[in-house]
XYZ file of C-alpha atoms in Angstrom:
747
model
C -0.176 -0.085 0.080
C 2.759 2.409 1.361
C 4.186 1.530 -2.484
C 1.298 2.870 -4.097
C 1.740 5.770 -2.432
C 4.943 7.144 -3.591
C 4.102 6.342 -7.087
C 1.137 8.534 -7.145
C 3.189 11.410 -5.280
C 5.980 10.874 -7.842
C 3.198 11.173 -10.499
C 1.734 14.205 -9.331
C 5.799 16.002 -9.459
C 6.655 14.718 -12.703
C 3.038 16.731 -14.080
C 3.396 20.104 -11.883
C 7.438 19.908 -13.971
C 5.741 18.996 -17.127
C 2.869 22.317 -16.739
C 5.481 24.573 -15.494
C 7.103 23.670 -19.107
C 7.819 27.127 -20.836
C 6.083 27.105 -24.074
C 8.349 26.606 -26.932
C 9.125 29.836 -28.771
C 10.329 29.982 -32.519
C 13.626 31.076 -33.820
C 13.214 34.772 -35.050
C 16.810 34.388 -37.046
C 19.556 36.793 -35.778
C 18.522 40.306 -34.160
C 19.483 43.220 -36.070
C 21.723 45.186 -33.674
C 23.102 47.878 -36.014
C 23.868 48.214 -39.258
C 26.370 45.969 -41.555
C 29.984 47.635 -41.609
C 30.820 46.751 -45.260
C 33.747 47.343 -47.200
C 33.719 47.720 -51.488
C 35.916 44.720 -52.996
C 37.338 44.920 -56.376
C 36.540 44.224 -58.923
C 33.177 44.886 -59.129
C 32.228 46.693 -62.229
C 29.187 44.455 -63.578
C 26.468 43.449 -61.683
C 27.191 39.902 -61.218
C 30.367 41.482 -59.937
C 28.164 43.119 -56.980
C 28.431 43.354 -54.137
C 25.012 41.950 -51.779
C 23.182 44.008 -49.296
C 20.548 42.378 -47.453
C 20.074 44.920 -44.191
C 20.909 48.361 -42.705
C 24.754 48.413 -43.861
C 27.400 50.677 -44.182
C 29.606 50.459 -46.852
C 33.303 51.897 -47.472
C 34.021 51.844 -50.934
C 36.679 53.973 -53.068
C 36.278 54.829 -57.056
C 39.307 54.477 -58.643
C 39.901 57.296 -60.817
C 41.323 56.525 -64.797
C 42.070 58.770 -67.218
C 39.789 56.550 -69.825
C 37.138 55.709 -68.418
C 34.933 56.499 -64.868
C 35.304 53.629 -62.610
C 31.867 52.031 -61.555
C 31.118 50.161 -58.685
C 27.915 47.647 -58.288
C 25.787 46.972 -55.440
C 22.684 44.410 -54.934
C 19.808 44.767 -52.370
C 18.566 41.807 -51.681
C 16.763 42.237 -48.542
C 14.104 38.732 -48.098
C 10.929 40.557 -47.800
C 9.476 43.615 -49.278
C 11.119 47.009 -47.863
C 11.118 51.178 -48.416
C 15.092 51.660 -49.068
C 16.936 55.004 -47.996
C 20.183 55.077 -50.852
C 22.892 57.829 -49.711
C 26.564 58.426 -50.820
C 28.561 60.598 -49.560
C 30.235 63.313 -52.419
C 33.825 62.938 -54.030
C 36.850 65.985 -53.006
C 36.853 67.968 -55.363
C 34.291 65.487 -57.915
C 30.614 64.927 -58.528
C 29.302 61.856 -58.347
C 26.156 59.660 -58.535
C 24.349 56.426 -58.677
C 21.680 54.757 -60.587
C 19.125 52.282 -59.805
C 18.194 49.166 -62.082
C 16.208 46.231 -62.049
C 16.790 42.379 -61.668
C 17.306 42.920 -65.694
C 19.502 45.340 -65.831
C 17.351 47.824 -66.554
C 17.665 51.618 -65.820
C 15.091 52.712 -63.619
C 16.196 56.217 -62.077
C 19.528 58.344 -62.073
C 20.072 60.602 -59.209
C 22.778 63.504 -59.810
C 20.887 66.762 -58.349
C 24.161 67.996 -55.774
C 26.981 69.371 -57.496
C 30.899 68.546 -56.487
C 31.601 67.033 -53.303
C 28.033 66.943 -52.243
C 26.160 63.804 -51.321
C 23.741 62.199 -52.749
C 20.037 60.918 -51.520
C 17.233 58.630 -52.974
C 14.705 58.647 -49.582
C 12.129 55.833 -50.432
C 13.611 53.070 -53.188
C 10.800 50.382 -53.112
C 12.703 47.127 -53.131
C 10.576 44.060 -54.035
C 12.708 40.621 -54.184
C 16.448 43.098 -55.632
C 17.691 46.045 -57.361
C 21.029 46.999 -58.747
C 23.241 50.000 -57.502
C 25.557 51.391 -59.936
C 27.530 54.042 -58.493
C 30.174 56.236 -60.879
C 31.446 59.811 -60.910
C 29.885 62.065 -63.486
C 33.201 62.675 -65.576
C 36.360 60.533 -65.937
C 39.246 61.180 -64.423
C 37.896 61.740 -60.848
C 38.049 58.939 -57.900
C 38.162 59.396 -54.524
C 36.688 57.318 -51.199
C 33.285 57.458 -50.331
C 30.624 55.502 -48.382
C 27.740 54.128 -48.990
C 24.830 54.091 -46.369
C 21.552 51.902 -46.993
C 18.710 51.872 -45.083
C 15.470 49.852 -45.035
C 12.443 49.522 -43.336
C 9.214 48.059 -43.930
C 6.494 49.540 -46.655
C 3.784 51.325 -44.901
C 0.076 52.013 -46.029
C -0.512 55.354 -48.028
C 3.168 55.438 -49.445
C 4.852 55.652 -52.582
C 6.770 53.468 -53.944
C 9.303 54.550 -56.587
C 10.031 54.653 -58.892
C 7.009 55.924 -59.925
C 8.211 57.994 -62.697
C 5.759 56.567 -65.607
C 2.199 56.011 -66.264
C 2.701 52.445 -65.789
C 4.793 52.599 -63.174
C 1.899 54.981 -61.434
C 0.843 54.789 -57.609
C -2.745 53.383 -57.476
C -4.353 56.062 -55.822
C -8.516 55.557 -54.048
C -10.303 58.656 -54.425
C -10.325 60.366 -51.192
C -7.797 58.860 -49.646
C -4.377 60.527 -49.106
C -0.825 59.222 -50.321
C 2.634 59.802 -48.214
C 6.079 60.429 -50.708
C 8.706 62.837 -51.542
C 9.992 65.025 -54.478
C 13.720 63.569 -53.417
C 15.716 64.774 -55.613
C 16.210 66.972 -59.327
C 15.073 64.563 -61.634
C 11.803 62.970 -59.448
C 8.201 62.408 -61.074
C 5.831 60.963 -59.610
C 2.605 60.320 -61.086
C -0.136 58.310 -59.642
C -2.918 56.843 -60.941
C -7.037 57.589 -60.557
C -9.934 55.677 -61.017
C -13.145 57.932 -61.465
C -16.748 56.432 -61.001
C -18.667 54.762 -64.105
C -21.200 57.464 -64.911
C -23.450 54.880 -66.078
C -23.434 53.475 -62.230
C -25.806 55.480 -60.085
C -23.753 56.948 -57.155
C -24.193 56.131 -53.722
C -25.493 52.598 -54.992
C -29.541 54.096 -54.390
C -31.164 52.218 -58.218
C -31.803 56.045 -59.373
C -31.366 55.876 -63.135
C -28.792 58.226 -65.095
C -29.993 60.738 -67.156
C -29.596 60.041 -71.231
C -30.841 57.004 -71.092
C -32.463 56.246 -74.562
C -33.762 53.275 -76.353
C -37.015 51.503 -76.843
C -37.572 47.794 -75.937
C -37.930 45.185 -78.437
C -40.563 41.927 -78.500
C -38.455 38.583 -76.545
C -39.139 36.811 -73.212
C -38.343 39.024 -69.879
C -35.991 37.117 -67.280
C -36.916 37.885 -62.996
C -37.142 40.454 -61.158
C -33.004 39.828 -60.900
C -31.662 39.433 -64.102
C -29.051 41.171 -65.505
C -28.150 44.810 -66.350
C -29.416 46.001 -69.205
C -31.465 42.937 -69.986
C -34.844 43.446 -72.431
C -37.575 42.495 -70.849
C -40.963 40.861 -72.810
C -43.131 43.307 -74.643
C -46.635 40.525 -74.747
C -45.809 38.479 -71.903
C -44.241 37.858 -68.612
C -41.124 39.910 -68.014
C -38.941 41.662 -65.418
C -35.740 43.200 -65.316
C -32.227 44.097 -63.474
C -31.209 46.755 -63.372
C -31.306 49.495 -65.875
C -33.212 47.052 -68.018
C -36.569 47.317 -70.145
C -39.778 45.835 -68.796
C -42.590 44.457 -69.906
C -44.553 46.562 -72.291
C -48.042 44.449 -72.596
C -48.093 41.928 -69.785
C -47.055 41.470 -66.457
C -43.684 42.961 -66.025
C -41.428 43.965 -62.736
C -38.622 45.826 -62.889
C -35.225 46.611 -60.707
C -33.475 49.834 -60.339
C -33.490 51.776 -63.549
C -35.853 50.321 -66.011
C -38.916 50.781 -67.941
C -41.826 48.787 -66.715
C -44.737 47.384 -68.440
C -47.000 50.009 -70.720
C -50.356 48.438 -71.426
C -50.411 45.447 -68.486
C -49.673 45.272 -64.704
C -45.966 46.632 -63.814
C -43.897 47.298 -60.876
C -41.165 49.863 -61.528
C -37.873 49.551 -59.116
C -35.932 53.324 -59.059
C -35.855 55.011 -61.444
C -37.672 53.301 -63.788
C -41.138 54.251 -66.094
C -44.392 52.721 -64.377
C -47.147 51.235 -66.225
C -49.139 53.561 -68.987
C -52.491 52.210 -69.216
C -52.390 49.679 -66.182
C -51.643 49.836 -62.611
C -48.249 50.372 -62.074
C -45.585 51.264 -59.392
C -42.780 53.465 -59.561
C -40.119 54.471 -57.511
C -37.296 57.770 -58.078
C -37.535 59.288 -60.146
C -40.166 56.976 -62.507
C -43.088 57.791 -64.308
C -46.329 55.865 -63.708
C -49.387 54.643 -64.906
C -50.851 57.264 -67.321
C -54.537 55.524 -67.853
C -54.367 53.496 -64.470
C -53.702 53.600 -61.142
C -50.361 54.229 -60.245
C -48.483 55.599 -57.137
C -45.186 57.153 -57.376
C -41.941 58.064 -55.067
C -39.895 61.631 -55.463
C -39.885 63.769 -58.581
C -42.001 60.601 -60.873
C -44.591 61.826 -63.300
C -48.139 60.208 -62.011
C -50.680 58.436 -63.551
C -52.888 61.257 -65.880
C -56.232 59.189 -65.883
C -56.712 57.684 -63.050
C -56.451 57.948 -59.582
C -53.091 58.449 -58.242
C -50.151 59.340 -55.583
C -47.685 61.490 -55.927
C -44.231 61.430 -53.510
C -42.354 64.560 -53.328
C -41.309 66.244 -56.856
C -43.847 65.111 -58.728
C -46.325 65.588 -61.202
C -50.030 64.333 -60.152
C -52.614 63.346 -61.533
C -54.359 65.229 -64.030
C -58.131 64.128 -63.929
C -58.572 61.808 -60.653
C -57.589 62.266 -57.215
C -54.458 62.963 -55.976
C -52.611 62.825 -52.523
C -49.259 65.109 -52.531
C -46.950 64.792 -50.181
C -45.420 67.883 -47.701
C -44.955 70.269 -50.140
C -47.187 72.719 -52.003
C -50.732 71.445 -53.685
C -50.205 71.457 -57.720
C -45.952 72.304 -57.670
C -44.039 69.881 -55.398
C -40.214 70.364 -55.875
C -40.301 70.673 -58.903
C -43.894 68.600 -60.089
C -47.516 69.349 -61.188
C -49.996 68.205 -59.331
C -53.990 67.973 -59.948
C -55.413 69.538 -62.574
C -58.706 68.490 -62.663
C -60.335 66.528 -59.675
C -60.317 66.150 -56.270
C -57.110 67.845 -54.331
C -56.126 66.959 -51.423
C -52.281 68.108 -49.450
C -50.612 67.380 -46.458
C -48.849 69.262 -43.609
C -47.788 72.288 -46.227
C -49.734 72.531 -48.967
C -52.266 74.528 -50.063
C -54.413 74.641 -52.629
C -53.701 76.582 -56.158
C -54.165 75.931 -59.774
C -51.046 74.064 -61.379
C -48.922 77.124 -62.992
C -48.349 76.640 -66.711
C -45.688 73.970 -67.854
C -44.594 76.988 -70.579
C -41.064 78.990 -70.081
C -41.582 81.916 -67.458
C -39.801 84.940 -66.854
C -37.249 83.777 -64.413
C -36.560 86.957 -62.637
C -39.214 86.218 -59.877
C -36.314 85.240 -57.538
C -36.717 81.379 -56.998
C -33.896 79.306 -56.451
C -32.953 77.308 -60.000
C -32.531 73.757 -60.392
C -29.029 72.546 -60.630
C -27.157 71.468 -63.671
C -28.265 68.413 -65.245
C -31.392 67.997 -62.885
C -34.481 66.963 -63.710
C -36.047 70.641 -64.061
C -33.779 71.203 -66.942
C -34.306 68.299 -68.648
C -37.984 69.220 -68.874
C -37.900 72.522 -69.664
C -35.496 71.816 -72.493
C -37.786 69.437 -73.528
C -40.553 71.607 -73.295
C -38.898 73.566 -75.883
C -38.832 70.960 -78.237
C -42.145 70.372 -78.268
C -42.576 74.111 -78.521
C -39.975 73.753 -82.381
C -37.889 76.225 -80.360
C -34.116 74.661 -81.105
C -32.194 73.687 -77.748
C -28.804 74.260 -76.905
C -27.394 70.953 -77.481
C -25.874 69.535 -73.789
C -22.868 70.329 -72.817
C -20.936 66.342 -72.317
C -20.892 65.688 -69.122
C -17.613 66.721 -66.418
C -16.724 65.315 -63.054
C -15.131 67.769 -60.958
C -11.760 66.966 -58.589
C -10.402 68.141 -55.198
C -6.478 67.920 -55.083
C -5.064 68.729 -51.747
C -0.856 68.876 -51.809
C 1.166 70.039 -49.336
C 4.121 72.017 -49.140
C 7.783 71.532 -48.632
C 10.223 73.761 -47.757
C 12.504 74.932 -50.756
C 10.609 73.090 -53.485
C 8.347 74.894 -55.926
C 5.371 71.974 -57.191
C 4.694 71.308 -60.462
C 1.052 69.534 -60.445
C -0.681 68.098 -63.315
C -3.673 66.347 -64.708
C -3.624 64.189 -67.487
C -5.926 61.708 -69.684
C -5.954 57.764 -70.261
C -3.529 58.799 -72.601
C -1.314 61.410 -71.503
C -2.729 64.716 -72.760
C -2.934 67.577 -70.122
C -5.726 68.723 -68.375
C -5.229 70.992 -65.661
C -1.734 72.521 -64.969
C 0.030 74.400 -62.392
C 3.138 75.419 -60.779
C 3.624 76.299 -56.880
C 5.355 78.820 -55.115
C 8.337 77.701 -53.402
C 6.917 75.779 -50.258
C 2.858 76.424 -51.375
C 0.518 74.252 -49.975
C -1.893 74.170 -53.129
C -5.640 73.295 -52.456
C -7.130 72.963 -56.041
C -10.724 72.866 -56.466
C -13.062 71.304 -59.251
C -10.490 70.068 -61.159
C -12.442 69.612 -64.401
C -12.191 66.011 -65.816
C -14.530 64.255 -68.546
C -16.933 62.285 -67.097
C -16.405 59.536 -69.907
C -12.729 58.910 -68.673
C -12.037 55.983 -66.718
C -8.769 56.641 -65.657
C -7.026 59.868 -65.143
C -3.461 60.362 -64.567
C -1.739 62.958 -61.024
C 1.320 64.231 -61.837
C 3.422 65.724 -59.188
C 7.024 67.000 -59.265
C 9.694 69.701 -58.981
C 9.406 73.224 -61.352
C 13.124 74.657 -62.220
C 13.487 77.938 -61.163
C 16.020 80.071 -62.135
C 17.567 80.986 -65.992
C 20.637 79.876 -67.767
C 23.104 78.256 -66.355
C 21.547 79.240 -62.919
C 18.545 77.249 -63.742
C 17.815 74.218 -61.480
C 15.289 71.662 -60.009
C 13.775 72.166 -56.147
C 13.690 68.624 -54.614
C 13.961 67.810 -50.939
C 14.846 64.555 -49.618
C 13.837 65.107 -45.961
C 10.816 66.719 -46.140
C 7.790 64.990 -47.689
C 4.320 66.063 -49.195
C 0.825 64.901 -49.008
C -1.249 64.191 -51.666
C -5.147 63.988 -51.458
C -7.346 63.428 -54.794
C -11.026 63.644 -53.973
C -15.230 64.351 -55.742
C -15.796 67.019 -55.275
C -19.325 67.559 -53.146
C -21.084 69.676 -56.040
C -21.347 67.441 -58.169
C -22.747 68.489 -62.579
C -23.050 72.072 -60.998
C -18.976 72.570 -60.110
C -17.516 75.016 -61.999
C -14.689 73.025 -63.766
C -10.405 74.194 -63.822
C -8.826 74.697 -65.649
C -11.416 77.737 -66.793
C -8.818 80.963 -66.352
C -9.769 81.065 -70.309
C -12.383 82.233 -72.631
C -11.867 78.755 -74.835
C -11.564 77.034 -71.715
C -14.574 78.803 -70.318
C -17.085 76.156 -67.863
C -20.771 75.943 -69.902
C -23.259 77.264 -67.579
C -27.380 76.823 -68.502
C -29.488 78.741 -68.627
C -31.722 78.238 -64.948
C -29.070 76.912 -63.738
C -26.130 77.399 -61.721
C -22.491 76.540 -61.026
C -20.149 76.468 -57.925
C -16.817 77.870 -58.129
C -13.666 78.522 -55.737
C -11.379 81.211 -55.997
C -7.822 79.049 -55.567
C -5.136 79.539 -55.625
C -4.531 82.807 -55.025
C -5.114 85.070 -58.466
C -7.930 82.696 -60.287
C -9.844 84.278 -62.218
C -13.236 82.005 -63.784
C -14.769 82.167 -66.817
C -18.606 80.771 -67.828
C -20.592 80.544 -71.401
C -24.085 80.550 -71.247
C -25.494 79.253 -74.962
C -28.494 80.295 -76.135
C -30.932 79.358 -78.919
C -32.957 82.978 -78.664
C -32.056 86.407 -77.947
C -32.681 86.506 -74.119
C -32.125 88.983 -71.102
C -30.375 87.033 -68.668
C -29.829 88.299 -65.179
C -25.871 87.112 -63.394
C -26.133 86.798 -59.738
C -22.547 85.744 -57.857
C -22.924 85.274 -54.001
C -20.761 86.502 -51.935
C -17.813 84.511 -50.358
C -16.099 84.917 -46.913
C -12.403 87.066 -47.152
C -13.425 87.448 -50.835
C -14.010 90.591 -53.105
C -14.790 89.856 -55.765
C -15.824 91.216 -59.345
C -18.603 89.835 -61.879
C -17.454 91.130 -65.835
C -19.492 90.204 -68.941
C -16.406 89.489 -70.793
C -16.883 89.954 -75.148
C -13.845 87.362 -76.893
C -10.998 89.332 -79.094
C -11.726 89.768 -82.781
C -8.841 87.934 -84.467
C -5.478 86.875 -83.405
C -4.245 89.376 -82.318
C -6.872 91.568 -80.716
C -7.969 91.863 -77.038
C -10.619 91.043 -74.638
C -13.228 93.868 -73.753
C -14.820 93.806 -70.842
C -18.081 95.303 -71.765
C -19.620 95.191 -67.950
C -18.410 94.922 -64.967
C -20.246 94.693 -61.208
C -17.752 95.597 -58.077
C -20.588 97.580 -55.615
C -20.126 95.091 -52.796
C -16.979 94.606 -50.913
C -15.672 91.434 -48.577
C -17.858 89.058 -48.719
C -21.095 90.542 -50.775
C -22.551 89.472 -53.234
C -22.875 90.672 -56.925
C -25.296 91.004 -59.782
C -25.389 92.014 -63.397
C -29.097 92.817 -64.913
C -30.489 92.787 -68.417
C -28.119 91.587 -69.956
C -28.450 90.573 -73.706
C -27.410 87.184 -74.816
C -27.900 85.905 -78.287
C -25.464 82.842 -79.065
C -22.773 83.273 -76.998
C -22.075 84.954 -73.784
C -18.341 84.561 -71.260
C -18.610 86.288 -67.769
C -15.709 86.479 -65.640
C -15.529 85.816 -61.817
C -11.890 87.157 -60.090
C -10.836 89.062 -56.792
C -10.732 92.527 -57.074
C -7.258 94.291 -56.568
C -6.595 96.136 -53.482
C -3.291 98.192 -52.700
C -0.673 96.807 -50.161
C 2.881 98.031 -49.632
C 1.945 100.626 -52.250
C 1.326 98.091 -54.931
C -1.596 96.668 -56.622
C -2.380 92.751 -56.034
C -5.161 90.511 -56.420
C -4.364 88.249 -53.106
C -7.835 86.889 -52.476
C -8.605 83.438 -52.686
C -10.478 80.548 -50.060
C -10.359 76.855 -51.158
C -12.990 76.650 -48.283
C -16.165 78.227 -49.342
C -17.883 77.960 -53.110
C -19.331 80.762 -54.883
C -22.785 80.442 -56.402
C -22.850 82.449 -59.558
C -26.319 81.659 -61.048
C -28.179 82.671 -64.712
C -31.578 83.017 -65.430
C -33.488 84.406 -68.301
C -36.419 85.998 -70.539
C -37.470 85.859 -73.611
C -35.786 89.766 -75.180
C -39.634 91.198 -76.343
C -37.527 94.887 -76.437
C -39.699 95.819 -73.223
C -36.572 95.943 -70.978
C -33.427 97.565 -71.416
C -30.047 95.373 -72.684
C -27.306 95.513 -71.271
C -24.170 97.211 -72.325
C -25.694 99.892 -73.217
C -23.543 101.687 -71.535
C -22.402 104.468 -74.809
C -23.912 105.683 -78.071
C -22.556 102.824 -79.951
C -24.259 100.610 -78.118
C -27.586 102.277 -77.487
C -31.140 100.792 -78.068
C -33.411 101.454 -80.293
C -36.877 103.313 -79.078
C -39.849 103.593 -80.387
C -41.994 105.979 -80.405
C -45.145 105.119 -77.977
C -43.021 102.387 -76.290
C -42.210 102.367 -72.720
C -38.686 100.370 -71.814
C -37.267 99.704 -68.537
C -33.800 99.244 -66.914
C -32.011 99.623 -63.562
C -29.087 101.528 -62.491
C -26.942 99.001 -61.500
C -24.141 99.075 -60.823
C -23.030 102.113 -59.280
C -22.046 104.947 -62.353
C -24.755 102.601 -65.087
C -25.436 104.546 -67.371
C -27.512 103.317 -70.417
C -28.224 104.977 -73.535
C -31.114 104.857 -75.993
C -31.399 105.380 -79.697
C -34.258 107.709 -80.751
C -33.618 107.819 -85.682
C -36.282 111.059 -86.485
C -33.548 111.710 -89.180
C -36.830 110.336 -91.771
C -39.253 113.124 -90.461
C -39.493 115.832 -93.282
C -40.833 118.811 -90.009
C -39.954 119.078 -86.719
C -41.397 116.406 -84.580
C -41.833 117.226 -81.107
C -41.440 114.845 -78.237
C -42.377 114.482 -74.980
C -39.932 112.326 -72.810
C -40.952 110.239 -69.641
C -38.762 109.156 -67.146
C -39.872 107.290 -64.065
C -37.918 107.059 -60.926
C -36.562 104.674 -58.520
C -35.682 104.262 -54.989
C -32.448 105.223 -53.371
C -31.544 106.104 -56.979
C -31.969 110.290 -58.159
C -32.311 109.047 -61.596
C -31.601 111.817 -64.477
C -32.857 112.243 -68.315
C -30.190 113.600 -70.678
C -31.247 113.939 -73.866
C -28.248 114.103 -77.107
C -27.578 115.264 -80.697
C -25.529 113.275 -82.750
C -23.543 115.553 -84.890
C -22.110 115.160 -88.898
C -18.846 114.604 -87.148
C -20.772 111.288 -84.851
C -20.112 113.329 -81.302
C -23.200 114.052 -79.066
C -23.989 117.481 -77.721
C -25.842 117.716 -75.337
C -29.695 119.778 -75.745
C -31.332 119.235 -72.412
C -31.798 118.205 -69.318
C -34.148 116.788 -66.826
C -32.154 115.886 -63.139
C -33.904 117.455 -60.639
C -32.549 115.168 -58.146
C -35.930 114.469 -56.528
C -35.528 111.379 -55.667
C -37.749 108.401 -57.073
C -39.977 111.872 -58.309
C -40.514 111.371 -62.383
C -38.737 113.286 -64.507
C -39.670 114.849 -68.424
C -38.337 116.389 -70.775
C -39.877 118.439 -74.011
C -38.775 118.979 -76.966
C -39.175 120.142 -80.779
C -36.606 117.886 -82.199
C -35.505 118.598 -85.850
C -34.519 116.231 -88.634
C -31.378 113.563 -87.012
C -30.156 111.090 -84.437
C -31.240 111.301 -80.903
C -29.889 109.746 -77.644
C -31.499 109.874 -74.471
C -29.170 108.929 -71.626
C -30.470 107.637 -68.377
C -28.202 107.782 -65.197
C -28.030 108.594 -61.492
C -27.616 112.239 -61.430
C -24.711 112.206 -58.982
C -23.325 108.722 -60.326
C -23.040 107.594 -56.315
C -26.396 105.055 -55.892
C -27.733 102.036 -57.526
C -30.699 99.740 -56.742
C -30.955 96.162 -58.927
C -33.890 95.995 -57.798
C -36.265 98.093 -59.163
C -37.445 99.411 -62.497
C -37.169 102.967 -63.329
C -39.706 103.201 -66.969
C -38.671 105.366 -70.140
C -41.209 106.329 -72.452
C -41.248 108.988 -75.296
C -44.069 109.371 -77.171
C -45.323 112.031 -80.119
C -46.952 115.140 -79.161
C -49.213 117.538 -80.683
C-alpha cells in the first residue's frame, strides 16, 4: 500500500514539472543590432560582381580615378521581404558623384545626380521587392576618391509612395479620398498617381436611380426575373421582369429593377428611376413615370398617372383627371412637380390649394432658386422647348470635378498636372516655393475611367543658374477626391475664355477662387435672344468682381470687358441685370485688386467656401433695356410710344437709348417721361448726334428729387437723338427696382 502512495506522489510531481515548462518560442533569426559594416571589394564593375546588401548597411568604398573611363561600383540590394530603402552616397572630394538604380534584368530605372561637386546624393524611398542593383560612378572621367554608401531598409507602410513611379505604367494607385505620403527626393523626381473615376452609368451611392440621358426602345422577347442582368430587355407581350437598367414588359405583367422601363399596357412594378405602367396598374420608384391611364403610385420626382387615381411623392407630377395625394410641399407644384389639374385634391401639412402653373417656360426674375445643372427640371424645360418647336442648345458633355490637396515642401516649387488616360494634359499648375496647393473643381471628362495626377519639381532660375528644386528629407501629402457639388461644379482650368465652364439658363455653378490670382470664366449659350440676370453670391474673405467679357476679334485682338460689377465689398454679392445674349456670352469671376505695400495685387483666395453663380433668363421682347448699353455705339433703339424699363446698376451705370428721326421731313415734338425709383436720383439727358458723330447735349431733367419722375419736352429737328439715363450724382444704384422711359410724339 505504501508503495502505491509513493508512485502517486512521483506522478503528480512529474505532471507539475511538465505544466511549468515554458512554451517553445520560434526562432526569429539573428537580431539586428545595427547597420552592417561592409567594405567594397574589387572587381565590382559589373552586376554579376555586385556586393550583396540584404539589411541595413554602411559600405566603405573608393572610386579609382582613371583617365580613359570612369570607374563604377555595383551593389545588389536583396532584402528578404519587400522594403522601402533609403540610399545615401557621400560626395567625392573635388568631384561629382552619381548613382543609378537597375532592376533584376539590368534595365535602368532611375538616376540620381542632384547636387554638385563634393556634395552627397540621396534617394529616400526606393521600393525593393526581390532585388535591385545600384551603380555608383563619378559624373566624369578622371575623377575618383573614397566615399561611403549607406543603405537603410524599413517595412513599407500603407499610403506610402513606392519609387520609382515616374511613368504611367509605374503609377501608384490612389483611390479617391485617400492620402499618399511621398517625396520629391531628387531633381529629376516625378511622381505619377493613377486615379480611377466612378462610372457615370452606375448610380452614385448605390441608390438605384437611373442616370440621365438613357435612351432606347424595348423590343419583343421574353423577360427575365426581377434579378435579371443589367441592361437586359424584358418581354413586350408576355410576363417579364428586368434587372437594373433594363426594359420591362410592355403589354404583359412585368416587374422591373432599378433604372428600368416597366410595363406600358399591363400590370407592372418599377424600381427606382423607371417608367411604370401607362395603361394598367403600376408602381414606380424614384424618378419614374407611373401609370398614365390606370392606378399608379409614384415616389420622389416622378410623373403620376393622368387619367386614374394616383399618389405622388415629393417633387412629382400628380394626376390630371383623378384623385391625388401630395406629400409635404405645395399642392400642384411639389418641388419640381405638377399636382392634379382637375379632380379632387388633398394636401398634407405644408400644402396649399392652388391652380397648377403653366408648363411653359416663364420669366425667371421672380427670385426662386434655379435647378442644378443637369437636373430633371432642366431636362423637362429642354423637352418643353423641343415640343414648342424651339431649337435647343446641345447639352455639354458631362464632366467630373476633383478636389486636389498638395501640402508644401520647404525649398520646393511643385508642378502639378492632371492627364487623361492617353497622357493628354487636362490641367497644370506651378506652385510657389513651399506653397500648399488646395485646388478645387479640377474638371475631367466623366467618360474617362482613369486619369493621372503627376507631381514634380519646377525649374527655378534662368540660364546657367536654372535648377530643379527638391527635398529628400521632408515629404509631401497628396489627396484627390471628388467634389460634392457634382454636376454643378465649375470645371478648372477655366482661366481663359476658350476654356470657359458651360452654364445653362436656369442653372447654376459652384466655384472656388483658389489659389491666389485665380480667374474663372463661364459661358452661356442660347438659341434665341434672351435677357440674362447673373447673380454671384458672396464669400468670406473675398471681394468678388463679376464681369461680362467679349472675346477678342482676330488673333492679335484683346478681350473687352463690356460690363463690370464690384458694388459689394468683402463677403457681399454681385449682380448683372438685363444682359442681352443671343448665341454665346462669357462671364468672368475674379477677386478685386487691392493695394498692399504700395502695390496693387489680386491675392484673394478661399479654397473652403464656394461661390455660386446663377443665370436666369427671360425672352427679349424689347420691353426691357439690353445691357451693355453704356455707350452711344451700344444704345438700344427706341420706338415712339413704347415704354422700356431698366435698372441703374451697378454704381455709375449709364444707359443709352437711340431715337432715329432722320426720316422725318419737319420738326417732331416729343415728350420723354422717366419714372423714378427708390434710392437713386435718376437723371434724363437728351443728346443729338452731330455730323462728325459726336454727341451734343440739348436738354436735361435731373432735379434729383428721389423717386419723382423726370420729363423732357423738345421739338426735334430731323436727325438721330440719344436719351441717357443714369444716377444724377453717380453714387447710388438699385438692382431691384426698374425705371421706365417712355418717349411719345406730341401735338
